[in-house]
Amino acid sequence: MVNEMFDKSDILKALQDVKDPEIPTISIVDLGIVTDVTINNGSVSVKLTPTFAGCPALKVMESMVEERIKNMGIENVEVITDFSVQWTTDMITENGLRALKAHGLAPPPRLGNKPVQIELLDKVICPLCGSSDTELKTPFGPTLCRSIHYCKNCLNAFEQFKPVG
Amino acid sequence: MNSKYNEALKELLYKIADDQLIIGHRNSEWTGLGPIIEEDIAFSSIAQDKIGQSRHFYELLHKLGEKNPDIIAFTRSEKDFRCCHLVEYPIGEYDFSLMRNFLFNNSEHIRFQMLCGSSCKELSGLAKKYTGEIKYHIMHADTWVNQLGNADVEANSRMQSALNECWNLALGIFEEGPYLEILREEKIFSGEEELKNSWLEVIIPKLEKASLKIPDTNTWEPSLGGRYGYHTEYLKPLLDEMCEVFRLDPEAEW
């Protein structure tokens, strides 16, 4: 069977081509939303978990994943949205943080065990000039995952991919 | 699992999801009307979160044998909804909507914290996810209630009136459903009374800090009935509007 010629790492590599429709510089793998890949007798099952429960891009991403894997010549593909692993911004890879910055977004701080508090949203480093002399304008932005800030150094408004723990 | 377990779980899921769907719809009515653009976006984003969250509960209900999420959300009649009266009220003035969000979101956050330990794994997974998102809703409501409560006399008196107006409606959130014993025995959820007590402990200090006072306990009269399908006059017109397009052709492919 030709289908047995691939393993989990091949699937994950292929899924690097699937980008977040709202932030086209970051792949869904680097975003950390692919929580499981299983291969059984040539069938592939992928689990995704949403960044935000109300994310409108979820269905689109499901079909993008299915299409990308089918393009590898794999017929049986199942994509499941699942909450058994809950996404946090700490699941974004280092590569992913760079990709967010490349899109002009301030990356979220690493939370570790820290709770998300309003202080954490203040003094975000400006992705345009690197200054930390910034202030939070509103924790709600153009998409559910972004907050809006203002840089007092370069006098620009900018967005942050907001931390979720 | 036995059928009583299923009935109890479903009743709980309907109540939580219906609250979210209806308050989500109400919050969405601020889109385009917010007093400043940041508030317009905040209410719209919170609406999107709540409606999105309700969807995953309806998905779970579907797995338990109920109809599909769109059918559940858009074709049930008023008496089949299990939301509380607080979420049904029209948006009113900004002070009312803000105070409603403050009271509701704080209760919802505690509810989901309690559900993080639920024996129903799918429910606890959603609860863990949602507590992180709802933190932002609380941050929003807490900040504004505090700022307006401590601003000038007009702002303070408007927030106090909004609190008075919302209070008994908010107490209706905690109307106990018919399956309390099973929910407790099966360790699905430990009940509304416990939730209410934790909620009071959380909101009273926040309100005091905002120079606002909760009404005297002898005036407390929870607005009950929502959890049993008895609603205010405001739910039906809301459903008629929310469901109008879907009901034209429930089979339509989008």
Short mmCIF file of C-alpha atoms in Angstrom, two decimals:
data_model
loop_
_atom_site.label_atom_id
_atom_site.label_comp_id
_atom_site.label_asym_id
_atom_site.label_seq_id
_atom_site.Cartn_x
_atom_site.Cartn_y
_atom_site.Cartn_z
CA MET A 1 0.00 0.00 0.00
CA VAL A 2 1.37 3.40 -0.99
CA ASN A 3 -0.54 4.91 1.87
CA GLU A 4 1.79 3.35 4.39
CA MET A 5 4.66 5.44 3.07
CA PHE A 6 3.98 8.30 5.45
CA ASP A 7 4.15 8.87 9.16
CA LYS A 8 3.00 11.50 11.65
CA SER A 9 5.91 13.83 10.93
CA ASP A 10 5.01 13.86 7.21
CA ILE A 11 1.48 14.91 8.10
CA LEU A 12 2.69 17.65 10.43
CA LYS A 13 5.11 18.84 7.76
CA ALA A 14 2.28 19.04 5.22
CA LEU A 15 0.11 20.91 7.71
CA GLN A 16 2.80 23.62 7.86
CA ASP A 17 1.28 24.68 4.53
CA VAL A 18 -2.11 25.32 6.15
CA LYS A 19 -2.13 28.90 7.39
CA ASP A 20 -4.49 30.68 9.74
CA PRO A 21 -6.94 32.38 7.33
CA GLU A 22 -6.90 35.52 9.47
CA ILE A 23 -3.11 35.64 9.95
CA PRO A 24 -1.60 34.17 6.79
CA THR A 25 2.01 34.21 8.07
CA ILE A 26 1.42 31.52 10.71
CA SER A 27 0.71 27.84 10.12
CA ILE A 28 -1.86 26.03 12.21
CA VAL A 29 0.93 23.77 13.52
CA ASP A 30 2.94 26.75 14.80
CA LEU A 31 -0.25 28.27 16.18
CA GLY A 32 -0.50 25.15 18.34
CA ILE A 33 -4.04 24.16 17.42
CA VAL A 34 -3.17 20.72 16.02
CA THR A 35 -3.43 18.64 19.17
CA ASP A 36 -3.26 15.10 17.79
CA VAL A 37 -2.50 13.17 14.62
CA THR A 38 -3.17 9.44 14.45
CA ILE A 39 -2.60 7.08 11.57
CA ASN A 40 -4.39 3.80 11.32
CA ASN A 41 -4.30 1.46 8.31
CA GLY A 42 -3.68 4.36 5.95
CA SER A 43 -6.41 6.54 7.46
CA VAL A 44 -5.49 9.81 9.09
CA SER A 45 -7.29 11.46 11.96
CA VAL A 46 -6.40 15.02 12.99
CA LYS A 47 -7.62 16.77 16.11
CA LEU A 48 -7.86 20.55 16.14
CA THR A 49 -8.71 22.76 19.09
CA PRO A 50 -9.85 26.34 18.52
CA THR A 51 -7.95 29.39 19.73
CA PHE A 52 -11.29 30.93 20.70
CA ALA A 53 -14.55 28.96 20.86
CA GLY A 54 -16.28 31.54 18.68
CA CYS A 55 -13.52 31.62 16.04
CA PRO A 56 -15.31 31.91 12.68
CA ALA A 57 -12.31 30.41 10.83
CA LEU A 58 -12.69 27.03 12.50
CA LYS A 59 -14.77 25.32 9.80
CA VAL A 60 -12.56 26.76 7.08
CA MET A 61 -9.45 25.39 8.78
CA GLU A 62 -11.06 21.96 9.13
CA SER A 63 -11.66 21.76 5.40
CA MET A 64 -8.21 23.17 4.60
CA VAL A 65 -6.63 20.41 6.69
CA GLU A 66 -8.71 17.74 5.01
CA GLU A 67 -7.87 19.03 1.55
CA ARG A 68 -4.13 19.29 2.26
CA ILE A 69 -3.91 15.70 3.48
CA LYS A 70 -6.00 14.40 0.60
CA ASN A 71 -3.49 16.11 -1.70
CA MET A 72 -0.88 13.70 -0.32
CA GLY A 73 -2.87 10.89 -1.91
CA ILE A 74 -4.53 9.85 1.32
CA GLU A 75 -8.20 9.01 0.87
CA ASN A 76 -9.49 8.57 4.38
CA VAL A 77 -9.11 11.76 6.37
CA GLU A 78 -11.01 12.75 9.47
CA VAL A 79 -10.73 16.17 11.12
CA ILE A 80 -12.23 16.57 14.56
CA THR A 81 -12.59 19.70 16.66
CA ASP A 82 -12.01 18.75 20.22
CA PHE A 83 -11.60 20.42 23.61
CA SER A 84 -9.85 17.67 25.56
CA VAL A 85 -6.69 19.74 25.23
CA GLN A 86 -7.42 23.43 25.80
CA TRP A 87 -5.46 25.84 23.68
CA THR A 88 -3.41 28.54 25.36
CA THR A 89 -1.08 31.08 23.79
CA ASP A 90 1.84 29.17 25.35
CA MET A 91 1.16 26.48 22.72
CA ILE A 92 2.32 28.83 19.95
CA THR A 93 5.83 27.73 18.89
CA GLU A 94 8.87 30.05 18.84
CA ASN A 95 8.58 29.95 15.06
CA GLY A 96 4.95 30.95 15.45
CA LEU A 97 5.81 33.96 17.61
CA ARG A 98 8.17 35.16 14.86
CA ALA A 99 5.44 34.63 12.27
CA LEU A 100 3.01 36.78 14.29
CA LYS A 101 5.59 39.52 14.46
CA ALA A 102 6.10 39.25 10.70
CA HIS A 103 2.39 40.01 10.34
CA GLY A 104 2.85 43.17 12.44
CA LEU A 105 1.31 41.74 15.60
CA ALA A 106 2.95 41.91 19.02
CA PRO A 107 3.30 38.27 20.12
CA PRO A 108 1.69 37.21 23.41
CA PRO A 109 3.93 36.94 26.48
CA ARG A 110 4.70 33.43 27.76
CA LEU A 111 2.31 32.86 30.66
CA GLY A 112 3.70 29.81 32.42
CA ASN A 113 1.56 29.63 35.53
CA LYS A 114 0.80 33.34 35.63
CA PRO A 115 -2.87 34.30 35.38
CA VAL A 116 -3.98 36.74 32.67
CA GLN A 117 -4.43 40.12 34.32
CA ILE A 118 -4.94 43.57 32.95
CA GLU A 119 -1.38 44.54 33.91
CA LEU A 120 -0.14 41.91 31.50
CA LEU A 121 -1.81 43.74 28.63
CA ASP A 122 -0.17 47.04 29.46
CA LYS A 123 3.41 47.89 28.43
CA VAL A 124 3.37 45.49 25.50
CA ILE A 125 6.47 45.92 23.35
CA CYS A 126 5.60 47.79 20.15
CA PRO A 127 6.19 45.52 17.14
CA LEU A 128 6.94 48.57 14.99
CA CYS A 129 9.66 50.37 16.98
CA GLY A 130 10.45 48.07 19.91
CA SER A 131 9.50 50.58 22.61
CA SER A 132 7.73 49.46 25.78
CA ASP A 133 6.28 52.93 26.33
CA THR A 134 2.85 51.74 25.21
CA GLU A 135 -0.65 51.53 26.60
CA LEU A 136 -3.63 49.23 26.24
CA LYS A 137 -6.50 50.89 24.37
CA THR A 138 -8.94 47.97 24.47
CA PRO A 139 -8.64 44.22 25.03
CA PHE A 140 -11.03 43.65 22.09
CA GLY A 141 -9.77 44.08 18.54
CA PRO A 142 -10.67 43.30 14.93
CA THR A 143 -10.66 39.55 15.64
CA LEU A 144 -11.34 37.70 18.89
CA CYS A 145 -7.64 36.94 19.42
CA ARG A 146 -6.33 40.51 19.24
CA SER A 147 -6.17 43.53 21.55
CA ILE A 148 -5.46 47.14 20.53
CA HIS A 149 -2.57 49.20 21.89
CA TYR A 150 -0.94 52.58 21.33
CA CYS A 151 2.77 53.30 21.21
CA LYS A 152 3.71 56.61 22.78
CA ASN A 153 7.18 56.44 21.25
CA CYS A 154 6.38 56.02 17.53
CA LEU A 155 2.79 57.30 17.91
CA ASN A 156 1.25 54.31 16.15
CA ALA A 157 -1.64 52.10 17.09
CA PHE A 158 -0.80 48.40 16.97
CA GLU A 159 -2.37 45.05 17.81
CA GLN A 160 -1.28 42.24 20.07
CA PHE A 161 -2.16 38.57 19.77
CA LYS A 162 -3.61 38.54 23.25
CA PRO A 163 -2.54 36.07 25.92
CA VAL A 164 -5.03 33.31 26.83
CA GLY A 165 -4.29 30.92 29.67
CA MET B 1 -25.19 5.96 31.11
CA ASN B 2 -28.70 5.78 32.51
CA SER B 3 -31.45 8.01 31.19
CA LYS B 4 -31.83 10.09 34.36
CA TYR B 5 -28.16 10.99 34.17
CA ASN B 6 -28.64 12.06 30.57
CA GLU B 7 -31.74 14.10 31.36
CA ALA B 8 -29.95 15.92 34.18
CA LEU B 9 -26.91 16.64 32.04
CA LYS B 10 -29.02 17.86 29.14
CA GLU B 11 -31.06 20.15 31.34
CA LEU B 12 -27.85 21.72 32.66
CA LEU B 13 -26.37 22.13 29.17
CA TYR B 14 -29.54 23.73 27.81
CA LYS B 15 -29.66 26.23 30.62
CA ILE B 16 -26.03 27.29 30.21
CA ALA B 17 -26.12 27.39 26.41
CA ASP B 18 -29.44 29.26 26.22
CA ASP B 19 -28.16 31.93 28.62
CA GLN B 20 -25.12 32.37 26.39
CA LEU B 21 -27.03 32.43 23.12
CA ILE B 22 -29.56 34.98 24.34
CA ILE B 23 -27.16 37.33 26.12
CA GLY B 24 -24.88 36.95 23.10
CA HIS B 25 -27.70 38.07 20.85
CA ARG B 26 -28.47 41.01 23.13
CA ASN B 27 -24.80 42.04 23.19
CA SER B 28 -24.73 41.91 19.39
CA GLU B 29 -27.50 44.51 19.33
CA TRP B 30 -24.84 47.03 20.41
CA THR B 31 -22.97 46.54 17.15
CA GLY B 32 -23.03 49.95 15.50
CA LEU B 33 -24.56 51.62 18.55
CA GLY B 34 -21.79 51.58 21.16
CA PRO B 35 -21.21 54.93 22.89
CA ILE B 36 -17.59 54.87 21.67
CA ILE B 37 -16.04 52.63 19.03
CA GLU B 38 -14.06 50.57 21.58
CA GLU B 39 -17.32 49.68 23.33
CA ASP B 40 -18.96 48.83 20.06
CA ILE B 41 -16.13 46.36 19.38
CA ALA B 42 -16.10 45.06 22.95
CA PHE B 43 -19.82 44.23 23.01
CA SER B 44 -19.61 42.72 19.53
CA SER B 45 -16.59 40.56 20.44
CA ILE B 46 -18.20 39.40 23.66
CA ALA B 47 -21.32 38.54 21.65
CA GLN B 48 -19.23 36.48 19.25
CA ASP B 49 -17.55 34.65 22.13
CA LYS B 50 -20.83 33.85 23.88
CA ILE B 51 -22.63 32.64 20.77
CA GLY B 52 -19.56 30.60 19.74
CA GLN B 53 -19.38 29.05 23.19
CA SER B 54 -23.08 28.18 23.14
CA ARG B 55 -22.58 26.39 19.84
CA HIS B 56 -20.19 23.85 21.36
CA PHE B 57 -22.71 23.11 24.10
CA TYR B 58 -25.39 22.55 21.46
CA GLU B 59 -22.92 20.23 19.67
CA LEU B 60 -22.55 18.28 22.89
CA LEU B 61 -26.34 18.12 23.23
CA HIS B 62 -26.48 16.81 19.68
CA LYS B 63 -24.09 14.02 20.66
CA LEU B 64 -26.45 13.20 23.52
CA GLY B 65 -29.27 12.66 21.04
CA GLU B 66 -30.73 16.13 20.57
CA LYS B 67 -31.17 17.74 17.14
CA ASN B 68 -28.33 19.52 15.37
CA PRO B 69 -27.08 22.84 16.79
CA ASP B 70 -28.80 25.12 14.25
CA ILE B 71 -32.12 23.37 14.73
CA ILE B 72 -31.76 23.59 18.50
CA ALA B 73 -30.84 27.26 18.41
CA PHE B 74 -33.30 28.50 15.80
CA THR B 75 -36.42 26.35 15.81
CA ARG B 76 -37.36 25.78 19.42
CA SER B 77 -40.30 27.68 20.81
CA GLU B 78 -40.07 30.03 23.74
CA LYS B 79 -41.25 27.46 26.28
CA ASP B 80 -38.40 25.12 25.35
CA PHE B 81 -35.76 27.71 26.21
CA ARG B 82 -34.14 27.45 29.64
CA CYS B 83 -32.49 30.87 29.89
CA CYS B 84 -32.95 33.14 32.91
CA HIS B 85 -34.89 36.41 32.72
CA LEU B 86 -31.82 38.64 33.10
CA VAL B 87 -30.50 37.77 29.64
CA GLU B 88 -33.86 38.34 27.95
CA TYR B 89 -34.31 42.02 28.77
CA PRO B 90 -33.81 44.52 25.94
CA ILE B 91 -30.45 46.29 25.92
CA GLY B 92 -31.92 49.48 27.40
CA GLU B 93 -29.36 52.17 28.08
CA TYR B 94 -25.64 51.44 28.15
CA ASP B 95 -25.61 51.44 31.97
CA PHE B 96 -28.17 48.61 32.06
CA SER B 97 -26.32 46.48 29.50
CA LEU B 98 -23.00 47.04 31.25
CA MET B 99 -24.37 46.17 34.69
CA ARG B 100 -26.11 43.10 33.27
CA ASN B 101 -22.80 41.95 31.78
CA PHE B 102 -21.01 42.57 35.06
CA LEU B 103 -23.50 40.48 37.06
CA PHE B 104 -23.89 37.76 34.45
CA ASN B 105 -20.24 37.39 33.42
CA ASN B 106 -19.02 37.11 36.99
CA SER B 107 -21.57 34.35 37.66
CA GLU B 108 -20.65 32.59 34.44
CA HIS B 109 -16.95 32.67 35.26
CA ILE B 110 -17.58 31.02 38.63
CA ARG B 111 -19.97 28.50 37.06
CA PHE B 112 -17.30 27.40 34.61
CA GLN B 113 -14.65 27.27 37.34
CA MET B 114 -16.97 24.90 39.22
CA LEU B 115 -17.55 22.85 36.05
CA CYS B 116 -13.79 22.46 35.45
CA GLY B 117 -14.01 19.63 37.98
CA SER B 118 -17.15 18.04 36.50
CA SER B 119 -17.29 14.26 36.10
CA CYS B 120 -18.52 14.85 32.54
CA LYS B 121 -15.18 15.15 30.73
CA GLU B 122 -16.54 16.90 27.68
CA LEU B 123 -18.23 19.48 29.85
CA SER B 124 -15.12 20.05 31.96
CA GLY B 125 -13.01 20.45 28.80
CA LEU B 126 -15.30 23.22 27.55
CA ALA B 127 -15.41 24.81 30.99
CA LYS B 128 -11.61 24.96 31.17
CA LYS B 129 -11.48 26.55 27.76
CA TYR B 130 -14.20 29.09 28.49
CA THR B 131 -12.87 30.34 31.84
CA GLY B 132 -9.83 31.72 29.96
CA GLU B 133 -12.02 33.55 27.45
CA ILE B 134 -14.50 34.88 30.00
CA LYS B 135 -11.66 36.48 31.95
CA TYR B 136 -11.63 39.12 29.24
CA HIS B 137 -15.38 39.66 29.61
CA ILE B 138 -14.98 40.18 33.33
CA MET B 139 -12.02 42.46 32.85
CA HIS B 140 -14.17 44.61 30.58
CA ALA B 141 -17.23 44.81 32.84
CA ASP B 142 -15.23 45.19 36.08
CA THR B 143 -13.15 48.03 34.67
CA TRP B 144 -16.12 50.05 33.45
CA VAL B 145 -18.28 49.45 36.51
CA ASN B 146 -15.40 50.62 38.67
CA GLN B 147 -14.65 53.69 36.55
CA LEU B 148 -18.25 54.81 36.19
CA GLY B 149 -19.18 54.01 39.78
CA ASN B 150 -16.34 56.26 40.94
CA ALA B 151 -16.88 59.00 38.36
CA ASP B 152 -19.26 61.94 38.84
CA VAL B 153 -22.62 61.94 40.63
CA GLU B 154 -24.61 61.28 37.47
CA ALA B 155 -22.50 58.28 36.46
CA ASN B 156 -22.64 56.83 39.95
CA SER B 157 -26.40 57.26 40.27
CA ARG B 158 -27.00 55.73 36.86
CA MET B 159 -24.88 52.71 37.71
CA GLN B 160 -26.65 52.39 41.07
CA SER B 161 -30.07 52.51 39.35
CA ALA B 162 -28.92 49.92 36.83
CA LEU B 163 -27.76 47.68 39.68
CA ASN B 164 -31.11 48.06 41.44
CA GLU B 165 -32.94 47.27 38.22
CA CYS B 166 -30.82 44.21 37.46
CA TRP B 167 -30.63 42.77 40.93
CA ASN B 168 -33.70 40.54 41.20
CA LEU B 169 -33.28 39.51 37.59
CA ALA B 170 -29.71 38.47 38.36
CA LEU B 171 -30.85 36.44 41.37
CA GLY B 172 -32.97 34.49 38.88
CA ILE B 173 -29.77 33.12 37.32
CA PHE B 174 -29.56 30.82 40.33
CA GLU B 175 -32.99 29.20 40.06
CA GLU B 176 -32.40 25.55 40.88
CA GLY B 177 -33.40 23.09 38.16
CA PRO B 178 -35.31 19.83 38.68
CA TYR B 179 -32.23 17.56 38.75
CA LEU B 180 -30.12 19.00 41.56
CA GLU B 181 -29.72 15.69 43.39
CA ILE B 182 -28.57 13.72 40.39
CA LEU B 183 -26.19 16.48 39.31
CA ARG B 184 -24.64 16.39 42.76
CA GLU B 185 -24.61 12.61 43.14
CA GLU B 186 -22.98 12.16 39.77
CA LYS B 187 -20.57 15.02 40.48
CA ILE B 188 -21.57 16.86 37.32
CA PHE B 189 -22.34 20.18 39.04
CA SER B 190 -22.68 21.12 42.69
CA GLY B 191 -25.70 23.39 42.31
CA GLU B 192 -26.95 26.95 42.00
CA GLU B 193 -27.00 27.79 45.71
CA GLU B 194 -23.27 27.19 45.99
CA LEU B 195 -22.73 29.21 42.81
CA LYS B 196 -24.81 32.09 44.16
CA ASN B 197 -22.86 32.23 47.41
CA SER B 198 -19.51 32.30 45.60
CA TRP B 199 -20.86 34.96 43.26
CA LEU B 200 -21.93 37.20 46.15
CA GLU B 201 -18.48 36.84 47.69
CA VAL B 202 -16.90 37.94 44.43
CA ILE B 203 -19.17 40.79 43.36
CA ILE B 204 -19.88 42.55 46.66
CA PRO B 205 -16.26 43.72 47.18
CA LYS B 206 -16.05 44.77 43.52
CA LEU B 207 -19.26 46.80 43.86
CA GLU B 208 -18.10 48.37 47.13
CA LYS B 209 -14.87 49.41 45.45
CA ALA B 210 -17.03 50.98 42.73
CA SER B 211 -19.00 52.93 45.41
CA LEU B 212 -22.15 50.91 44.66
CA LYS B 213 -24.44 49.11 47.08
CA ILE B 214 -26.44 45.96 46.55
CA PRO B 215 -30.13 46.28 47.51
CA ASP B 216 -31.22 45.36 51.06
CA THR B 217 -31.72 41.63 51.50
CA ASN B 218 -35.36 42.12 52.54
CA THR B 219 -36.12 43.40 49.03
CA TRP B 220 -34.61 40.38 47.27
CA GLU B 221 -37.15 38.64 45.08
CA PRO B 222 -35.47 36.43 42.48
CA SER B 223 -37.13 36.58 39.07
CA LEU B 224 -37.93 32.89 38.63
CA GLY B 225 -39.40 30.66 35.95
CA GLY B 226 -36.87 30.89 33.15
CA ARG B 227 -35.29 27.52 33.94
CA TYR B 228 -38.75 25.91 33.56
CA GLY B 229 -39.75 27.64 30.33
CA TYR B 230 -41.66 30.61 31.80
CA HIS B 231 -40.17 33.73 30.31
CA THR B 232 -40.57 37.50 30.24
CA GLU B 233 -42.50 39.20 27.47
CA TYR B 234 -39.15 40.06 25.82
CA LEU B 235 -37.98 36.59 24.81
CA LYS B 236 -40.52 35.86 22.10
CA PRO B 237 -39.87 39.01 20.03
CA LEU B 238 -36.13 38.32 20.36
CA LEU B 239 -36.56 34.76 19.07
CA ASP B 240 -38.81 35.94 16.24
CA GLU B 241 -36.11 38.30 15.08
CA MET B 242 -33.11 36.04 15.70
CA CYS B 243 -34.69 33.06 13.93
CA GLU B 244 -36.51 34.85 11.14
CA VAL B 245 -34.10 34.06 8.31
CA PHE B 246 -33.38 30.50 9.37
CA ARG B 247 -37.06 29.64 9.68
CA LEU B 248 -37.76 30.79 6.12
CA ASP B 249 -35.98 27.68 4.93
CA PRO B 250 -34.45 25.42 7.60
CA GLU B 251 -33.08 23.05 4.95
CA ALA B 252 -31.20 25.76 3.02
CA GLU B 253 -27.53 25.12 2.25
CA TRP B 254 -25.26 28.11 2.86
#
